[in-house]
Amino acid sequence: MTRRWDPRPAPGEDLPGPDADDRTGGGAPSSSRAGDEAPPRPEEQARAICLRLLTGTPRTRKQLADALAKRGIPDEVAEEVLSRFEDVGLIDDAAFAGAWVESRHHGRGLARRALARELRTKGVDSAVIDEAVGQLDAEQEERTARELVERKLRATRGLDREKRLRRLAGMLARKGYAEGLALRVVRRALEEEGEDPELLDHLADM
């Protein structure tokens, strides 16, 4: 079993806070003591930055690399620290992508295309993205699309056929569903409400 790193500093690693001398009654630190205190090494800074960002939420390697670069951590140091974090399982882009797909599909109803687009913006590798979105098949996507339309259907009642069709299909398109699937699902839902199938087909072809 891989041992996960403890984000808490090891004994003796804590540096004194700005008013540590006040708490001990020692007054202002001497110039010699202040001069003896060396700044943290880049490796320590990189490790602290990554641990802080990973606390409470997973991150991709690219997200962490961008954060380290923004803080001025040298590239070779960042690569070494990030590789060590991957080795101990604190960075796992495949697990991140899988969890992202599961959460965003069931929570927001996003289709595979939208999910892949979001993962690309987070720097996930294309092969990892393909594997993650492959969790969803065409049948699952269509079931989710039908559920989304059913939830929005009542709010469109009172509008004319064309507006209802366009509004519902547009909602699915914004969530990444292909146009053909979106129109098919919306037409079926409107037909079940009693709309004329021929008129719906005519509107969809316009």
PDB file of C-alpha atoms in Angstrom, residues 27-205:
ATOM      1  CA  GLY A  27      11.347  41.567  22.471  1.00  0.00           C
ATOM      2  CA  ALA A  28      12.605  42.309  18.941  1.00  0.00           C
ATOM      3  CA  PRO A  29      14.944  39.725  17.404  1.00  0.00           C
ATOM      4  CA  SER A  30      18.570  40.707  17.119  1.00  0.00           C
ATOM      5  CA  SER A  31      20.023  41.472  13.710  1.00  0.00           C
ATOM      6  CA  SER A  32      22.353  38.485  14.017  1.00  0.00           C
ATOM      7  CA  ARG A  33      19.445  36.071  14.596  1.00  0.00           C
ATOM      8  CA  ALA A  34      17.463  37.537  11.682  1.00  0.00           C
ATOM      9  CA  GLY A  35      20.466  37.232   9.434  1.00  0.00           C
ATOM     10  CA  ASP A  36      21.036  33.580  10.381  1.00  0.00           C
ATOM     11  CA  GLU A  37      17.549  32.538   9.241  1.00  0.00           C
ATOM     12  CA  ALA A  38      17.916  31.229   5.675  1.00  0.00           C
ATOM     13  CA  PRO A  39      14.953  31.368   3.253  1.00  0.00           C
ATOM     14  CA  PRO A  40      13.335  28.016   2.407  1.00  0.00           C
ATOM     15  CA  ARG A  41      14.906  26.114  -0.458  1.00  0.00           C
ATOM     16  CA  PRO A  42      12.960  25.999  -3.786  1.00  0.00           C
ATOM     17  CA  GLU A  43      12.190  22.304  -3.204  1.00  0.00           C
ATOM     18  CA  GLU A  44      10.609  23.110   0.162  1.00  0.00           C
ATOM     19  CA  GLN A  45       8.652  25.991  -1.325  1.00  0.00           C
ATOM     20  CA  ALA A  46       7.372  23.800  -4.178  1.00  0.00           C
ATOM     21  CA  ARG A  47       6.353  21.035  -1.790  1.00  0.00           C
ATOM     22  CA  ALA A  48       4.494  23.490   0.465  1.00  0.00           C
ATOM     23  CA  ILE A  49       2.678  25.089  -2.475  1.00  0.00           C
ATOM     24  CA  CYS A  50       1.532  21.717  -3.826  1.00  0.00           C
ATOM     25  CA  LEU A  51       0.381  20.433  -0.450  1.00  0.00           C
ATOM     26  CA  ARG A  52      -1.598  23.600   0.188  1.00  0.00           C
ATOM     27  CA  LEU A  53      -3.312  23.436  -3.212  1.00  0.00           C
ATOM     28  CA  LEU A  54      -4.101  19.745  -2.815  1.00  0.00           C
ATOM     29  CA  THR A  55      -5.695  20.222   0.587  1.00  0.00           C
ATOM     30  CA  GLY A  56      -9.412  19.602   0.178  1.00  0.00           C
ATOM     31  CA  THR A  57      -9.474  19.252  -3.618  1.00  0.00           C
ATOM     32  CA  PRO A  58      -7.602  17.182  -6.222  1.00  0.00           C
ATOM     33  CA  ARG A  59      -5.559  18.970  -8.882  1.00  0.00           C
ATOM     34  CA  THR A  60      -4.025  17.895 -12.164  1.00  0.00           C
ATOM     35  CA  ARG A  61      -0.285  17.913 -12.677  1.00  0.00           C
ATOM     36  CA  LYS A  62      -0.644  20.783 -15.158  1.00  0.00           C
ATOM     37  CA  GLN A  63      -2.606  22.895 -12.660  1.00  0.00           C
ATOM     38  CA  LEU A  64       0.109  22.417 -10.054  1.00  0.00           C
ATOM     39  CA  ALA A  65       2.884  23.055 -12.581  1.00  0.00           C
ATOM     40  CA  ASP A  66       1.234  26.332 -13.572  1.00  0.00           C
ATOM     41  CA  ALA A  67       0.959  27.357  -9.910  1.00  0.00           C
ATOM     42  CA  LEU A  68       4.642  26.607  -9.291  1.00  0.00           C
ATOM     43  CA  ALA A  69       5.709  28.537 -12.387  1.00  0.00           C
ATOM     44  CA  LYS A  70       3.631  31.511 -11.257  1.00  0.00           C
ATOM     45  CA  ARG A  71       5.460  31.465  -7.919  1.00  0.00           C
ATOM     46  CA  GLY A  72       8.843  31.451  -9.663  1.00  0.00           C
ATOM     47  CA  ILE A  73       9.839  27.857  -8.885  1.00  0.00           C
ATOM     48  CA  PRO A  74      12.532  26.704 -11.373  1.00  0.00           C
ATOM     49  CA  ASP A  75      11.269  24.210 -13.960  1.00  0.00           C
ATOM     50  CA  GLU A  76      13.699  21.451 -12.962  1.00  0.00           C
ATOM     51  CA  VAL A  77      12.687  21.746  -9.295  1.00  0.00           C
ATOM     52  CA  ALA A  78       8.987  21.725 -10.200  1.00  0.00           C
ATOM     53  CA  GLU A  79       9.410  18.611 -12.346  1.00  0.00           C
ATOM     54  CA  GLU A  80      11.228  16.769  -9.565  1.00  0.00           C
ATOM     55  CA  VAL A  81       8.648  17.643  -6.902  1.00  0.00           C
ATOM     56  CA  LEU A  82       5.666  16.884  -9.145  1.00  0.00           C
ATOM     57  CA  SER A  83       7.140  13.517 -10.127  1.00  0.00           C
ATOM     58  CA  ARG A  84       7.609  12.630  -6.450  1.00  0.00           C
ATOM     59  CA  PHE A  85       3.998  13.593  -5.755  1.00  0.00           C
ATOM     60  CA  GLU A  86       2.876  11.338  -8.624  1.00  0.00           C
ATOM     61  CA  ASP A  87       4.976   8.467  -7.271  1.00  0.00           C
ATOM     62  CA  VAL A  88       3.219   8.580  -3.896  1.00  0.00           C
ATOM     63  CA  GLY A  89      -0.251   9.029  -5.428  1.00  0.00           C
ATOM     64  CA  LEU A  90      -0.902  12.641  -4.462  1.00  0.00           C
ATOM     65  CA  ILE A  91      -1.188  13.537  -8.147  1.00  0.00           C
ATOM     66  CA  ASP A  92      -3.230  11.168 -10.324  1.00  0.00           C
ATOM     67  CA  ASP A  93      -4.629  12.681 -13.501  1.00  0.00           C
ATOM     68  CA  ALA A  94      -6.487   9.492 -14.435  1.00  0.00           C
ATOM     69  CA  ALA A  95      -8.298   9.394 -11.089  1.00  0.00           C
ATOM     70  CA  PHE A  96      -8.986  13.133 -11.343  1.00  0.00           C
ATOM     71  CA  ALA A  97     -10.500  12.753 -14.832  1.00  0.00           C
ATOM     72  CA  GLY A  98     -12.641   9.789 -13.825  1.00  0.00           C
ATOM     73  CA  ALA A  99     -14.019  11.587 -10.788  1.00  0.00           C
ATOM     74  CA  TRP A 100     -14.602  14.740 -12.839  1.00  0.00           C
ATOM     75  CA  VAL A 101     -16.642  12.872 -15.441  1.00  0.00           C
ATOM     76  CA  GLU A 102     -18.709  11.113 -12.791  1.00  0.00           C
ATOM     77  CA  SER A 103     -19.421  14.305 -10.859  1.00  0.00           C
ATOM     78  CA  ARG A 104     -20.082  16.675 -13.762  1.00  0.00           C
ATOM     79  CA  HIS A 105     -22.233  14.257 -15.731  1.00  0.00           C
ATOM     80  CA  HIS A 106     -24.502  13.268 -12.859  1.00  0.00           C
ATOM     81  CA  GLY A 107     -24.432  16.672 -11.172  1.00  0.00           C
ATOM     82  CA  ARG A 108     -24.677  18.993 -14.189  1.00  0.00           C
ATOM     83  CA  GLY A 109     -25.798  16.626 -16.947  1.00  0.00           C
ATOM     84  CA  LEU A 110     -22.798  17.419 -19.151  1.00  0.00           C
ATOM     85  CA  ALA A 111     -22.234  15.276 -22.232  1.00  0.00           C
ATOM     86  CA  ARG A 112     -18.950  13.669 -23.247  1.00  0.00           C
ATOM     87  CA  ARG A 113     -18.000  16.523 -25.568  1.00  0.00           C
ATOM     88  CA  ALA A 114     -18.365  19.164 -22.847  1.00  0.00           C
ATOM     89  CA  LEU A 115     -16.567  16.990 -20.298  1.00  0.00           C
ATOM     90  CA  ALA A 116     -13.624  16.445 -22.651  1.00  0.00           C
ATOM     91  CA  ARG A 117     -13.431  20.184 -23.271  1.00  0.00           C
ATOM     92  CA  GLU A 118     -13.300  20.932 -19.540  1.00  0.00           C
ATOM     93  CA  LEU A 119     -10.603  18.326 -18.911  1.00  0.00           C
ATOM     94  CA  ARG A 120      -8.480  19.724 -21.740  1.00  0.00           C
ATOM     95  CA  THR A 121      -8.549  23.152 -20.088  1.00  0.00           C
ATOM     96  CA  LYS A 122      -7.124  21.509 -16.951  1.00  0.00           C
ATOM     97  CA  GLY A 123      -4.203  20.054 -18.872  1.00  0.00           C
ATOM     98  CA  VAL A 124      -5.258  16.393 -18.829  1.00  0.00           C
ATOM     99  CA  ASP A 125      -3.657  14.255 -21.529  1.00  0.00           C
ATOM    100  CA  SER A 126      -5.864  13.323 -24.503  1.00  0.00           C
ATOM    101  CA  ALA A 127      -5.509   9.579 -23.919  1.00  0.00           C
ATOM    102  CA  VAL A 128      -6.539   9.986 -20.274  1.00  0.00           C
ATOM    103  CA  ILE A 129      -9.512  12.103 -21.329  1.00  0.00           C
ATOM    104  CA  ASP A 130     -10.651   9.504 -23.852  1.00  0.00           C
ATOM    105  CA  GLU A 131     -10.534   6.791 -21.204  1.00  0.00           C
ATOM    106  CA  ALA A 132     -12.429   8.913 -18.673  1.00  0.00           C
ATOM    107  CA  VAL A 133     -15.248  10.018 -20.968  1.00  0.00           C
ATOM    108  CA  GLY A 134     -15.454   6.454 -22.242  1.00  0.00           C
ATOM    109  CA  GLN A 135     -17.202   5.667 -18.947  1.00  0.00           C
ATOM    110  CA  LEU A 136     -20.300   7.193 -20.568  1.00  0.00           C
ATOM    111  CA  ASP A 137     -21.883   5.363 -23.463  1.00  0.00           C
ATOM    112  CA  ALA A 138     -24.434   6.685 -25.953  1.00  0.00           C
ATOM    113  CA  GLU A 139     -27.367   5.158 -24.042  1.00  0.00           C
ATOM    114  CA  GLN A 140     -26.362   6.857 -20.791  1.00  0.00           C
ATOM    115  CA  GLU A 141     -25.992  10.191 -22.573  1.00  0.00           C
ATOM    116  CA  GLU A 142     -29.440   9.894 -24.103  1.00  0.00           C
ATOM    117  CA  ARG A 143     -31.011   8.958 -20.760  1.00  0.00           C
ATOM    118  CA  THR A 144     -29.458  12.005 -19.150  1.00  0.00           C
ATOM    119  CA  ALA A 145     -30.576  14.229 -22.035  1.00  0.00           C
ATOM    120  CA  ARG A 146     -34.173  13.005 -21.602  1.00  0.00           C
ATOM    121  CA  GLU A 147     -34.029  13.722 -17.862  1.00  0.00           C
ATOM    122  CA  LEU A 148     -32.757  17.250 -18.519  1.00  0.00           C
ATOM    123  CA  VAL A 149     -35.561  17.936 -21.000  1.00  0.00           C
ATOM    124  CA  GLU A 150     -38.212  16.541 -18.670  1.00  0.00           C
ATOM    125  CA  ARG A 151     -37.055  18.903 -15.904  1.00  0.00           C
ATOM    126  CA  LYS A 152     -37.201  21.947 -18.208  1.00  0.00           C
ATOM    127  CA  LEU A 153     -40.316  21.007 -20.170  1.00  0.00           C
ATOM    128  CA  ARG A 154     -42.861  22.557 -17.828  1.00  0.00           C
ATOM    129  CA  ALA A 155     -41.104  25.930 -17.895  1.00  0.00           C
ATOM    130  CA  THR A 156     -41.601  26.124 -21.688  1.00  0.00           C
ATOM    131  CA  ARG A 157     -45.354  25.509 -21.657  1.00  0.00           C
ATOM    132  CA  GLY A 158     -47.210  28.440 -23.115  1.00  0.00           C
ATOM    133  CA  LEU A 159     -44.553  29.090 -25.751  1.00  0.00           C
ATOM    134  CA  ASP A 160     -45.158  28.215 -29.377  1.00  0.00           C
ATOM    135  CA  ARG A 161     -43.779  24.974 -30.810  1.00  0.00           C
ATOM    136  CA  GLU A 162     -40.748  26.523 -32.483  1.00  0.00           C
ATOM    137  CA  LYS A 163     -39.619  28.405 -29.391  1.00  0.00           C
ATOM    138  CA  ARG A 164     -40.047  25.338 -27.195  1.00  0.00           C
ATOM    139  CA  LEU A 165     -38.094  23.170 -29.596  1.00  0.00           C
ATOM    140  CA  ARG A 166     -35.269  25.680 -29.993  1.00  0.00           C
ATOM    141  CA  ARG A 167     -35.037  26.523 -26.311  1.00  0.00           C
ATOM    142  CA  LEU A 168     -34.881  22.904 -25.149  1.00  0.00           C
ATOM    143  CA  ALA A 169     -32.493  21.832 -27.900  1.00  0.00           C
ATOM    144  CA  GLY A 170     -30.303  24.859 -27.154  1.00  0.00           C
ATOM    145  CA  MET A 171     -30.122  23.889 -23.498  1.00  0.00           C
ATOM    146  CA  LEU A 172     -28.822  20.441 -24.471  1.00  0.00           C
ATOM    147  CA  ALA A 173     -26.354  21.903 -26.975  1.00  0.00           C
ATOM    148  CA  ARG A 174     -24.822  24.111 -24.279  1.00  0.00           C
ATOM    149  CA  LYS A 175     -24.204  20.989 -22.228  1.00  0.00           C
ATOM    150  CA  GLY A 176     -22.325  19.351 -25.077  1.00  0.00           C
ATOM    151  CA  TYR A 177     -25.001  17.161 -26.675  1.00  0.00           C
ATOM    152  CA  ALA A 178     -24.864  16.683 -30.433  1.00  0.00           C
ATOM    153  CA  GLU A 179     -27.533  18.485 -32.429  1.00  0.00           C
ATOM    154  CA  GLY A 180     -29.086  15.307 -33.799  1.00  0.00           C
ATOM    155  CA  LEU A 181     -29.453  13.759 -30.364  1.00  0.00           C
ATOM    156  CA  ALA A 182     -30.787  16.993 -28.860  1.00  0.00           C
ATOM    157  CA  LEU A 183     -33.491  17.414 -31.505  1.00  0.00           C
ATOM    158  CA  ARG A 184     -34.507  13.772 -31.311  1.00  0.00           C
ATOM    159  CA  VAL A 185     -34.902  13.856 -27.533  1.00  0.00           C
ATOM    160  CA  VAL A 186     -36.832  17.147 -27.571  1.00  0.00           C
ATOM    161  CA  ARG A 187     -39.180  16.029 -30.355  1.00  0.00           C
ATOM    162  CA  ARG A 188     -39.972  12.844 -28.476  1.00  0.00           C
ATOM    163  CA  ALA A 189     -40.742  14.770 -25.286  1.00  0.00           C
ATOM    164  CA  LEU A 190     -43.025  17.214 -27.132  1.00  0.00           C
ATOM    165  CA  GLU A 191     -44.784  14.394 -28.969  1.00  0.00           C
ATOM    166  CA  GLU A 192     -45.532  12.742 -25.641  1.00  0.00           C
ATOM    167  CA  GLU A 193     -47.228  15.995 -24.621  1.00  0.00           C
ATOM    168  CA  GLY A 194     -49.464  15.784 -27.695  1.00  0.00           C
ATOM    169  CA  GLU A 195     -47.623  17.945 -30.227  1.00  0.00           C
ATOM    170  CA  ASP A 196     -48.043  16.997 -33.896  1.00  0.00           C
ATOM    171  CA  PRO A 197     -44.973  14.945 -34.983  1.00  0.00           C
ATOM    172  CA  GLU A 198     -45.116  16.236 -38.551  1.00  0.00           C
ATOM    173  CA  LEU A 199     -45.081  19.845 -37.431  1.00  0.00           C
ATOM    174  CA  LEU A 200     -42.165  19.135 -35.113  1.00  0.00           C
ATOM    175  CA  ASP A 201     -40.234  17.471 -37.931  1.00  0.00           C
ATOM    176  CA  HIS A 202     -40.877  20.507 -40.115  1.00  0.00           C
ATOM    177  CA  LEU A 203     -39.597  22.897 -37.434  1.00  0.00           C
ATOM    178  CA  ALA A 204     -36.487  20.817 -36.810  1.00  0.00           C
ATOM    179  CA  ASP A 205     -35.601  20.951 -40.507  1.00  0.00           C
TER     180      ASP A 205
END
